[in-house]
Amino acid sequence: MSDKGPNILKAIRQVRTLHGQVALLLQTAESMIKKSGWTPAWGNNAVSGSNSILAPDWWAPIAASRFFHVAEYPNLLAFISVLLDDVEEQNRLQEPLVTCGWIDYGKGTTAGGNFFWWYCRAHLFQADHVEDGSIFSGARQQLYPKSNYPIKRISTFALPLASINSSDDLQAKVIDVLLKQTESVWQFEQVDPI
Amino acid sequence: MLEAILKGKLSREQENMEDILTSNVFGLLQYLSPEKGLLPFLGQAQQVDGARPLADLPSSTTAEMKFWPWQEYGECLGCEPDVLLWLVLPDGTRQIVLIESKLWSGKSSYPDPSRPAPVDQLAREWDNLVRLAQVEKAKPVLLYVTADLDCPVASIRESHVEFQQKRTRLAEQFPFSCAWLSWRKLTTLWESPTHKIQEDLALLASRLGLSYYGGITCFGPVADADWCFGSPAIVFDWAADTLAGDWRFAR
């Protein structure tokens, strides 16, 4: 009997298991960030893709993400995402990443539910980005030059998914950093004369 | 049933039946002495304010369980909790723990302002439990066991509000109280299991996805599956044979 068929099934099931673990990571992240008052901005949604016969590359999710807002910082929308692939440009992603960030809609505005899921991929569009936890920040014109999205800038950081090996890692390397950074950007904005 | 789940013999639908999970977990816990199974598990339960009402039960506490007993006292609406647990402490004091367990679903009923009695599932169960506890001269403890990663605060508060509003006088003596416990605790409860049942309970929870994030573990090497569609190339030939017969549409 040929191994081809069973191997295909095995591969598909491994991917399904991976999805389960990514979901658990995002659920865990959500339970952590909610303790600081952030609330989900996208219902139970986590992925977006295509069911079109013409777009098989988009059948499997390339990213899973959760977006959050908090009354304290109305113009910020935070996100936590796992980037699984990049079908538009494969060299842009060397391995799956956990990436986090905040979308700044500009002083005096309210982020609300006005966002596109692909903002969660912004790290891949930051200039000279690296995936070691360093913070990158790009203006809308730099990240999405052909768009007129109503956002001012997106700040991100990323780490290899395989480096987040426990809930403690997730808290220390991702959530704590995100919360600290959003707090400091907000404080900076309050004194920013621009 | 436990072995069937652990070996993947049941359908996902069967695996995900909360009654089967309840039966397996609490059923198995009956075969362990309380201090090795039930008490450490219950000890993890916490209230919305973080208090752990079952954390300090003495190791010689005895336990007796009844599964799915119908409860209906006075003017309460009836309910069928998953487990009623009688705990007797060494000093003779008693606690009745009403266990409502869920897997992937929420409460079966929610507050209904049009009814005089509490309708919300947890509020209704507390309503019955406190009356039973009065008769039995025992302390009532309501325990909500779910698959959540952290306490379903909104859900519990909703029950709290309905009970306090509809049972004002009873609430003075028995204010609504509900502890929450995650099935996921079964995977971390015993670092070094001393009994096969402890191992099986942890395996059962893991099998059902009731674990905590512990890194990406799933990928192993898979041989290249060199299947591809289109070899040999398929040629669509639209020059189909004409149908035999001389059927035609005619009035």
Short mmCIF file of C-alpha atoms in Angstrom, two decimals:
data_model
loop_
_atom_site.label_atom_id
_atom_site.label_comp_id
_atom_site.label_asym_id
_atom_site.label_seq_id
_atom_site.Cartn_x
_atom_site.Cartn_y
_atom_site.Cartn_z
CA MET A 1 0.00 0.00 0.00
CA SER A 2 1.29 3.45 -0.90
CA ASP A 3 2.18 5.84 1.94
CA LYS A 4 1.05 8.83 -0.05
CA GLY A 5 -2.55 8.94 1.11
CA PRO A 6 -1.84 8.33 4.82
CA ASN A 7 0.98 10.89 4.69
CA ILE A 8 -1.35 13.52 3.30
CA LEU A 9 -3.85 12.81 6.04
CA LYS A 10 -1.11 12.90 8.68
CA ALA A 11 0.09 16.27 7.45
CA ILE A 12 -3.43 17.71 7.42
CA ARG A 13 -4.06 16.45 10.94
CA GLN A 14 -0.82 17.93 12.19
CA VAL A 15 -1.91 21.27 10.80
CA ARG A 16 -5.26 20.88 12.52
CA THR A 17 -3.50 20.14 15.80
CA LEU A 18 -1.31 23.20 15.25
CA HIS A 19 -4.42 25.30 14.80
CA GLY A 20 -5.72 23.97 18.12
CA GLN A 21 -2.51 24.96 19.88
CA VAL A 22 -2.49 28.40 18.27
CA ALA A 23 -6.09 28.87 19.41
CA LEU A 24 -5.08 27.92 22.94
CA LEU A 25 -2.22 30.41 22.84
CA LEU A 26 -4.58 33.18 21.71
CA GLN A 27 -7.23 32.24 24.28
CA THR A 28 -4.58 32.29 26.98
CA ALA A 29 -3.32 35.66 25.78
CA GLU A 30 -6.87 36.96 25.80
CA SER A 31 -7.50 35.82 29.36
CA MET A 32 -4.27 37.59 30.40
CA ILE A 33 -4.94 40.90 28.66
CA LYS A 34 -8.56 40.99 29.84
CA LYS A 35 -7.30 41.22 33.40
CA SER A 36 -6.02 44.70 32.49
CA GLY A 37 -9.40 45.80 31.21
CA TRP A 38 -8.90 45.16 27.49
CA THR A 39 -11.91 43.60 25.77
CA PRO A 40 -12.16 41.68 22.49
CA ALA A 41 -13.09 43.80 19.49
CA TRP A 42 -13.84 41.04 17.01
CA GLY A 43 -16.34 38.71 18.70
CA ASN A 44 -15.08 35.16 18.56
CA ASN A 45 -13.41 35.63 15.19
CA ALA A 46 -9.76 34.74 14.83
CA VAL A 47 -9.02 34.03 11.18
CA SER A 48 -9.95 35.21 7.77
CA GLY A 49 -9.45 33.53 4.44
CA SER A 50 -11.24 32.52 1.30
CA ASN A 51 -13.55 29.71 0.32
CA SER A 52 -13.27 30.54 -3.36
CA ILE A 53 -12.31 27.87 -5.89
CA LEU A 54 -10.10 30.52 -7.43
CA ALA A 55 -8.08 31.23 -4.28
CA PRO A 56 -6.79 27.94 -2.78
CA ASP A 57 -3.75 29.70 -1.32
CA TRP A 58 -6.13 31.45 1.04
CA TRP A 59 -8.10 28.38 2.11
CA ALA A 60 -5.83 27.76 5.07
CA PRO A 61 -5.38 30.73 7.39
CA ILE A 62 -2.16 32.70 7.10
CA ALA A 63 -2.77 34.40 10.44
CA ALA A 64 -4.87 34.00 13.55
CA SER A 65 -5.44 37.06 15.65
CA ARG A 66 -7.41 38.79 18.36
CA PHE A 67 -8.02 42.52 18.58
CA PHE A 68 -8.73 44.42 21.77
CA HIS A 69 -9.75 47.85 22.90
CA VAL A 70 -9.85 49.49 26.29
CA ALA A 71 -11.80 52.51 27.46
CA GLU A 72 -8.69 54.01 29.03
CA TYR A 73 -6.94 54.46 25.65
CA PRO A 74 -9.79 55.05 23.18
CA ASN A 75 -7.63 55.75 20.14
CA LEU A 76 -5.60 52.54 20.47
CA LEU A 77 -6.51 49.09 19.26
CA ALA A 78 -4.22 46.30 20.40
CA PHE A 79 -3.78 42.94 18.75
CA ILE A 80 -2.11 39.61 19.35
CA SER A 81 -1.53 37.44 16.35
CA VAL A 82 0.17 34.29 15.16
CA LEU A 83 1.44 34.64 11.61
CA LEU A 84 1.48 31.21 10.04
CA ASP A 85 2.46 31.95 6.48
CA ASP A 86 2.73 34.65 3.86
CA VAL A 87 1.25 33.63 0.56
CA GLU A 88 1.96 36.94 -1.14
CA GLU A 89 5.69 36.92 -0.56
CA GLN A 90 7.10 33.74 0.92
CA ASN A 91 10.53 35.17 1.75
CA ARG A 92 9.00 37.70 4.10
CA LEU A 93 8.38 35.01 6.72
CA GLN A 94 11.03 32.48 7.73
CA GLU A 95 9.00 30.76 10.44
CA PRO A 96 5.65 31.29 12.20
CA LEU A 97 5.66 34.30 14.51
CA VAL A 98 3.79 35.57 17.51
CA THR A 99 3.34 39.25 16.90
CA CYS A 100 1.72 41.91 18.96
CA GLY A 101 1.06 45.55 18.53
CA TRP A 102 -1.18 48.53 18.79
CA ILE A 103 -2.86 50.57 16.09
CA ASP A 104 -2.96 54.28 16.83
CA TYR A 105 -5.90 56.05 15.22
CA GLY A 106 -4.59 59.46 16.28
CA LYS A 107 -5.12 61.73 19.23
CA GLY A 108 -8.76 62.62 19.84
CA THR A 109 -10.15 59.72 17.80
CA THR A 110 -11.82 56.48 18.84
CA ALA A 111 -10.64 53.20 17.40
CA GLY A 112 -13.94 51.38 17.99
CA GLY A 113 -14.49 48.40 15.75
CA ASN A 114 -13.13 50.11 12.68
CA PHE A 115 -10.26 47.89 11.55
CA PHE A 116 -9.13 45.34 9.02
CA TRP A 117 -7.88 41.93 10.11
CA TRP A 118 -4.71 42.32 8.09
CA TYR A 119 -3.43 45.04 10.42
CA CYS A 120 -2.27 42.07 12.50
CA ARG A 121 0.37 41.40 9.81
CA ALA A 122 1.83 44.91 10.05
CA HIS A 123 5.10 43.67 11.52
CA LEU A 124 5.98 42.12 8.18
CA PHE A 125 5.75 45.54 6.56
CA GLN A 126 7.87 47.44 9.09
CA ALA A 127 11.18 48.68 7.70
CA ASP A 128 14.14 46.38 8.54
CA HIS A 129 12.00 44.35 10.89
CA VAL A 130 13.51 41.62 13.04
CA GLU A 131 11.75 39.10 15.20
CA ASP A 132 13.54 39.40 18.52
CA GLY A 133 11.03 41.38 20.56
CA SER A 134 12.29 44.79 19.42
CA ILE A 135 9.61 47.40 18.89
CA PHE A 136 8.99 48.78 15.41
CA SER A 137 6.65 51.58 14.52
CA GLY A 138 5.50 52.59 11.08
CA ALA A 139 3.23 55.36 9.85
CA ARG A 140 0.22 54.38 7.75
CA GLN A 141 1.83 55.90 4.65
CA GLN A 142 4.83 53.61 5.08
CA LEU A 143 2.94 50.43 5.92
CA TYR A 144 0.06 50.80 3.47
CA PRO A 145 1.15 53.45 0.94
CA LYS A 146 -1.73 52.82 -1.44
CA SER A 147 -4.46 52.98 1.18
CA ASN A 148 -6.37 55.68 2.97
CA TYR A 149 -7.01 53.66 6.11
CA PRO A 150 -8.09 55.92 8.99
CA ILE A 151 -5.07 55.08 11.13
CA LYS A 152 -2.03 57.07 12.14
CA ARG A 153 0.53 54.35 12.77
CA ILE A 154 1.02 50.77 13.89
CA SER A 155 3.67 49.67 16.37
CA THR A 156 4.64 46.02 16.56
CA PHE A 157 7.03 43.46 17.90
CA ALA A 158 7.42 39.78 17.11
CA LEU A 159 9.00 36.59 18.37
CA PRO A 160 9.25 33.13 16.81
CA LEU A 161 6.20 31.06 17.71
CA ALA A 162 8.49 28.18 18.64
CA SER A 163 10.10 30.35 21.34
CA ILE A 164 6.86 30.75 23.29
CA ASN A 165 6.82 27.51 25.18
CA SER A 166 4.52 28.12 28.10
CA SER A 167 1.88 30.42 29.51
CA ASP A 168 4.64 32.05 31.59
CA ASP A 169 6.60 32.83 28.38
CA LEU A 170 3.49 34.31 26.87
CA GLN A 171 2.89 36.52 29.89
CA ALA A 172 6.48 37.73 30.27
CA LYS A 173 7.62 38.04 26.65
CA VAL A 174 4.41 39.15 25.00
CA ILE A 175 1.57 40.38 27.22
CA ASP A 176 3.61 42.28 29.80
CA VAL A 177 5.55 44.01 27.01
CA LEU A 178 2.38 44.94 25.15
CA LEU A 179 0.72 46.37 28.25
CA LYS A 180 3.80 48.30 29.27
CA GLN A 181 4.28 49.75 25.80
CA THR A 182 0.65 50.78 25.31
CA GLU A 183 0.71 52.50 28.70
CA SER A 184 3.88 54.39 27.89
CA VAL A 185 2.73 55.42 24.42
CA TRP A 186 -0.43 56.78 25.95
CA GLN A 187 1.47 58.76 28.58
CA PHE A 188 3.73 60.11 25.87
CA GLU A 189 0.74 61.18 23.81
CA GLN A 190 -0.69 63.14 26.70
CA VAL A 191 2.33 65.44 26.72
CA ASP A 192 3.01 65.29 23.00
CA PRO A 193 2.50 68.84 21.69
CA ILE A 194 1.92 67.62 18.13
CA MET B 1 -15.87 4.65 28.40
CA LEU B 2 -12.67 6.25 29.64
CA GLU B 3 -10.48 3.90 27.62
CA ALA B 4 -12.63 4.49 24.55
CA ILE B 5 -11.99 8.23 24.80
CA LEU B 6 -8.28 7.86 25.49
CA LYS B 7 -7.87 5.57 22.49
CA GLY B 8 -9.85 7.86 20.22
CA LYS B 9 -12.66 5.35 19.68
CA LEU B 10 -15.46 7.84 20.13
CA SER B 11 -16.62 10.46 17.70
CA ARG B 12 -15.82 14.08 18.47
CA GLU B 13 -19.49 14.60 19.18
CA GLN B 14 -19.50 11.82 21.75
CA GLU B 15 -16.24 13.01 23.30
CA ASN B 16 -17.66 16.49 23.67
CA MET B 17 -20.70 15.43 25.66
CA GLU B 18 -20.38 17.10 29.03
CA ASP B 19 -22.29 14.35 30.80
CA ILE B 20 -19.71 11.82 29.67
CA LEU B 21 -16.92 14.03 30.95
CA THR B 22 -18.68 14.60 34.26
CA SER B 23 -19.35 10.91 34.62
CA ASN B 24 -15.75 10.00 33.84
CA VAL B 25 -14.08 12.58 36.06
CA PHE B 26 -16.28 12.48 39.14
CA GLY B 27 -16.96 8.79 38.63
CA LEU B 28 -13.25 8.04 38.72
CA LEU B 29 -12.66 10.34 41.66
CA GLN B 30 -14.96 8.08 43.70
CA TYR B 31 -12.34 5.34 43.42
CA LEU B 32 -9.56 7.44 44.86
CA SER B 33 -9.37 8.39 48.51
CA PRO B 34 -10.59 12.01 48.75
CA GLU B 35 -7.20 13.42 49.75
CA LYS B 36 -5.61 11.94 46.60
CA GLY B 37 -8.19 13.13 44.10
CA LEU B 38 -11.34 14.97 44.96
CA LEU B 39 -10.03 17.32 47.65
CA PRO B 40 -7.02 18.65 45.70
CA PHE B 41 -9.28 19.17 42.66
CA LEU B 42 -11.99 20.97 44.63
CA GLY B 43 -9.29 22.96 46.40
CA GLN B 44 -8.51 24.74 43.13
CA ALA B 45 -12.01 26.23 42.93
CA GLN B 46 -12.13 29.97 43.36
CA GLN B 47 -14.76 32.63 43.68
CA VAL B 48 -14.92 35.83 41.66
CA ASP B 49 -13.03 37.61 44.44
CA GLY B 50 -10.28 34.97 44.36
CA ALA B 51 -11.30 33.24 47.61
CA ARG B 52 -11.00 29.45 47.61
CA PRO B 53 -13.87 28.06 49.69
CA LEU B 54 -12.81 24.41 49.39
CA ALA B 55 -9.06 24.83 49.73
CA ASP B 56 -8.64 23.89 53.37
CA LEU B 57 -10.68 20.74 53.74
CA PRO B 58 -8.95 18.30 56.11
CA SER B 59 -7.51 15.22 54.44
CA SER B 60 -9.78 12.92 56.43
CA THR B 61 -12.92 14.54 55.03
CA THR B 62 -15.27 11.92 53.60
CA ALA B 63 -17.31 12.35 50.45
CA GLU B 64 -20.44 10.86 48.95
CA MET B 65 -21.76 11.69 45.49
CA LYS B 66 -25.12 11.58 43.78
CA PHE B 67 -25.24 12.06 40.03
CA TRP B 68 -27.99 14.12 38.36
CA PRO B 69 -30.40 14.21 41.33
CA TRP B 70 -33.55 16.22 40.68
CA GLN B 71 -33.94 19.07 43.18
CA GLU B 72 -37.09 21.10 43.77
CA TYR B 73 -37.85 22.76 47.09
CA GLY B 74 -40.64 25.13 48.10
CA GLU B 75 -41.46 27.69 45.45
CA CYS B 76 -38.18 27.13 43.62
CA LEU B 77 -38.08 26.10 40.01
CA GLY B 78 -36.63 22.60 39.81
CA CYS B 79 -33.13 21.78 38.66
CA GLU B 80 -30.94 18.78 37.92
CA PRO B 81 -27.36 19.49 38.96
CA ASP B 82 -24.67 17.20 37.59
CA VAL B 83 -23.42 16.10 40.98
CA LEU B 84 -24.46 16.62 44.57
CA LEU B 85 -21.58 16.01 46.87
CA TRP B 86 -21.89 15.51 50.60
CA LEU B 87 -18.71 16.29 52.49
CA VAL B 88 -18.37 15.37 56.16
CA LEU B 89 -15.44 16.97 57.94
CA PRO B 90 -13.65 15.26 60.84
CA ASP B 91 -15.41 17.53 63.35
CA GLY B 92 -18.79 16.35 62.06
CA THR B 93 -19.70 19.52 60.18
CA ARG B 94 -21.15 18.98 56.73
CA GLN B 95 -21.01 20.73 53.41
CA ILE B 96 -23.20 20.10 50.39
CA VAL B 97 -21.46 20.93 47.13
CA LEU B 98 -23.75 21.30 44.15
CA ILE B 99 -21.70 20.83 41.00
CA GLU B 100 -22.85 22.27 37.70
CA SER B 101 -20.50 21.19 34.95
CA LYS B 102 -20.15 22.49 31.42
CA LEU B 103 -17.87 21.62 28.57
CA TRP B 104 -18.23 23.84 25.52
CA SER B 105 -21.62 25.35 26.31
CA GLY B 106 -22.82 28.05 28.68
CA LYS B 107 -25.65 28.03 31.19
CA SER B 108 -28.86 26.31 30.10
CA SER B 109 -31.06 29.18 31.27
CA TYR B 110 -30.65 32.88 31.91
CA PRO B 111 -32.40 35.51 34.05
CA ASP B 112 -36.04 36.04 33.19
CA PRO B 113 -37.59 39.14 34.76
CA SER B 114 -41.11 37.95 33.92
CA ARG B 115 -40.92 35.07 36.43
CA PRO B 116 -41.00 35.55 40.22
CA ALA B 117 -38.52 32.75 40.97
CA PRO B 118 -34.91 32.69 39.80
CA VAL B 119 -34.70 31.18 36.30
CA ASP B 120 -31.01 31.56 35.57
CA GLN B 121 -29.45 28.12 35.93
CA LEU B 122 -26.93 28.94 38.66
CA ALA B 123 -29.35 31.21 40.52
CA ARG B 124 -32.00 28.48 40.42
CA GLU B 125 -29.53 25.89 41.67
CA TRP B 126 -28.42 28.13 44.53
CA ASP B 127 -32.09 28.74 45.37
CA ASN B 128 -32.64 25.00 45.77
CA LEU B 129 -29.28 24.27 47.34
CA VAL B 130 -29.67 26.67 50.26
CA ARG B 131 -33.04 25.15 51.11
CA LEU B 132 -31.59 21.65 51.02
CA ALA B 133 -28.65 22.81 53.14
CA GLN B 134 -31.03 24.26 55.73
CA VAL B 135 -32.83 20.93 56.02
CA GLU B 136 -29.55 18.99 56.16
CA LYS B 137 -27.90 21.51 58.51
CA ALA B 138 -24.98 21.77 56.13
CA LYS B 139 -23.02 24.57 54.50
CA PRO B 140 -24.01 25.10 50.84
CA VAL B 141 -21.32 25.45 48.18
CA LEU B 142 -22.19 26.00 44.53
CA LEU B 143 -19.45 24.92 42.14
CA TYR B 144 -19.41 25.80 38.45
CA VAL B 145 -16.97 23.60 36.50
CA THR B 146 -16.18 24.77 32.98
CA ALA B 147 -13.56 24.60 30.24
CA ASP B 148 -12.70 28.28 30.61
CA LEU B 149 -9.15 29.46 31.08
CA ASP B 150 -10.23 31.93 33.70
CA CYS B 151 -13.27 32.69 35.78
CA PRO B 152 -16.46 33.39 33.75
CA VAL B 153 -17.15 36.44 35.86
CA ALA B 154 -19.93 37.97 33.74
CA SER B 155 -21.89 34.74 33.74
CA ILE B 156 -21.63 34.33 37.51
CA ARG B 157 -22.47 37.98 38.21
CA GLU B 158 -25.60 37.66 36.08
CA SER B 159 -26.77 34.77 38.26
CA HIS B 160 -25.85 36.71 41.39
CA VAL B 161 -27.99 39.69 40.38
CA GLU B 162 -31.06 37.60 39.63
CA PHE B 163 -30.91 35.71 42.92
CA GLN B 164 -30.29 38.80 45.03
CA GLN B 165 -33.16 40.67 43.35
CA LYS B 166 -35.73 37.88 43.50
CA ARG B 167 -34.84 36.38 46.88
CA THR B 168 -34.11 39.48 48.91
CA ARG B 169 -34.88 37.99 52.31
CA LEU B 170 -33.27 34.62 51.69
CA ALA B 171 -30.23 36.41 50.32
CA GLU B 172 -29.69 38.11 53.68
CA GLN B 173 -28.95 34.72 55.20
CA PHE B 174 -27.55 33.03 52.09
CA PRO B 175 -26.13 35.62 49.69
CA PHE B 176 -25.49 34.10 46.28
CA SER B 177 -22.10 32.50 46.17
CA CYS B 178 -20.52 30.49 43.39
CA ALA B 179 -17.05 29.06 43.06
CA TRP B 180 -15.56 28.26 39.67
CA LEU B 181 -13.23 25.46 38.68
CA SER B 182 -11.65 24.66 35.32
CA TRP B 183 -11.43 21.12 33.99
CA ARG B 184 -7.99 22.16 32.80
CA LYS B 185 -6.70 21.94 36.38
CA LEU B 186 -6.73 18.17 35.95
CA THR B 187 -3.65 18.47 33.73
CA THR B 188 -1.57 20.30 36.32
CA LEU B 189 -2.90 18.92 39.58
CA TRP B 190 -0.52 16.04 40.06
CA GLU B 191 3.10 16.76 39.16
CA SER B 192 4.09 13.24 40.19
CA PRO B 193 1.02 11.03 40.01
CA THR B 194 0.97 8.25 42.57
CA HIS B 195 -2.06 6.49 41.15
CA LYS B 196 -3.13 5.36 37.67
CA ILE B 197 -6.44 7.20 38.06
CA GLN B 198 -4.60 10.50 38.52
CA GLU B 199 -2.64 9.81 35.32
CA ASP B 200 -5.80 8.89 33.43
CA LEU B 201 -7.65 12.01 34.54
CA ALA B 202 -4.81 14.18 33.28
CA LEU B 203 -4.72 12.22 30.01
CA LEU B 204 -8.47 12.55 29.63
CA ALA B 205 -8.35 16.32 30.02
CA SER B 206 -5.47 16.59 27.55
CA ARG B 207 -7.24 14.36 25.05
CA LEU B 208 -10.25 16.71 25.14
CA GLY B 209 -8.09 19.79 24.66
CA LEU B 210 -8.60 20.85 28.26
CA SER B 211 -5.03 21.86 28.92
CA TYR B 212 -3.02 25.04 29.29
CA TYR B 213 -0.74 26.42 26.63
CA GLY B 214 2.55 24.58 26.79
CA GLY B 215 4.22 25.46 23.51
CA ILE B 216 3.86 24.10 20.02
CA THR B 217 4.41 20.39 20.31
CA CYS B 218 2.63 18.78 17.44
CA PHE B 219 5.03 18.76 14.52
CA GLY B 220 6.95 15.67 13.64
CA PRO B 221 8.55 14.83 10.32
CA VAL B 222 6.17 13.75 7.62
CA ALA B 223 7.49 12.13 4.49
CA ASP B 224 6.86 14.10 1.34
CA ALA B 225 3.47 13.30 -0.02
CA ASP B 226 4.30 13.50 -3.70
CA TRP B 227 0.73 13.26 -4.81
CA CYS B 228 -0.33 15.86 -7.29
CA PHE B 229 -3.39 16.31 -9.36
CA GLY B 230 -3.01 16.46 -13.13
CA SER B 231 -0.57 13.67 -13.97
CA PRO B 232 -1.20 12.53 -16.60
CA ALA B 233 -2.64 15.76 -17.78
CA ILE B 234 -6.38 15.79 -17.99
CA VAL B 235 -7.85 16.96 -21.22
CA PHE B 236 -11.37 18.15 -21.17
CA ASP B 237 -13.09 17.05 -24.31
CA TRP B 238 -16.29 18.85 -24.92
CA ALA B 239 -17.05 16.93 -28.12
CA ALA B 240 -19.45 14.61 -26.37
CA ASP B 241 -21.24 11.94 -28.30
CA THR B 242 -24.73 12.82 -29.29
CA LEU B 243 -27.37 11.02 -27.30
CA ALA B 244 -28.90 8.00 -28.86
CA GLY B 245 -32.58 8.11 -29.41
CA ASP B 246 -34.78 10.54 -31.09
CA TRP B 247 -36.32 12.28 -28.10
CA ARG B 248 -37.55 15.76 -28.82
CA PHE B 249 -39.72 18.21 -27.07
CA ALA B 250 -42.92 18.85 -28.86
CA ARG B 251 -46.32 20.01 -28.01
#
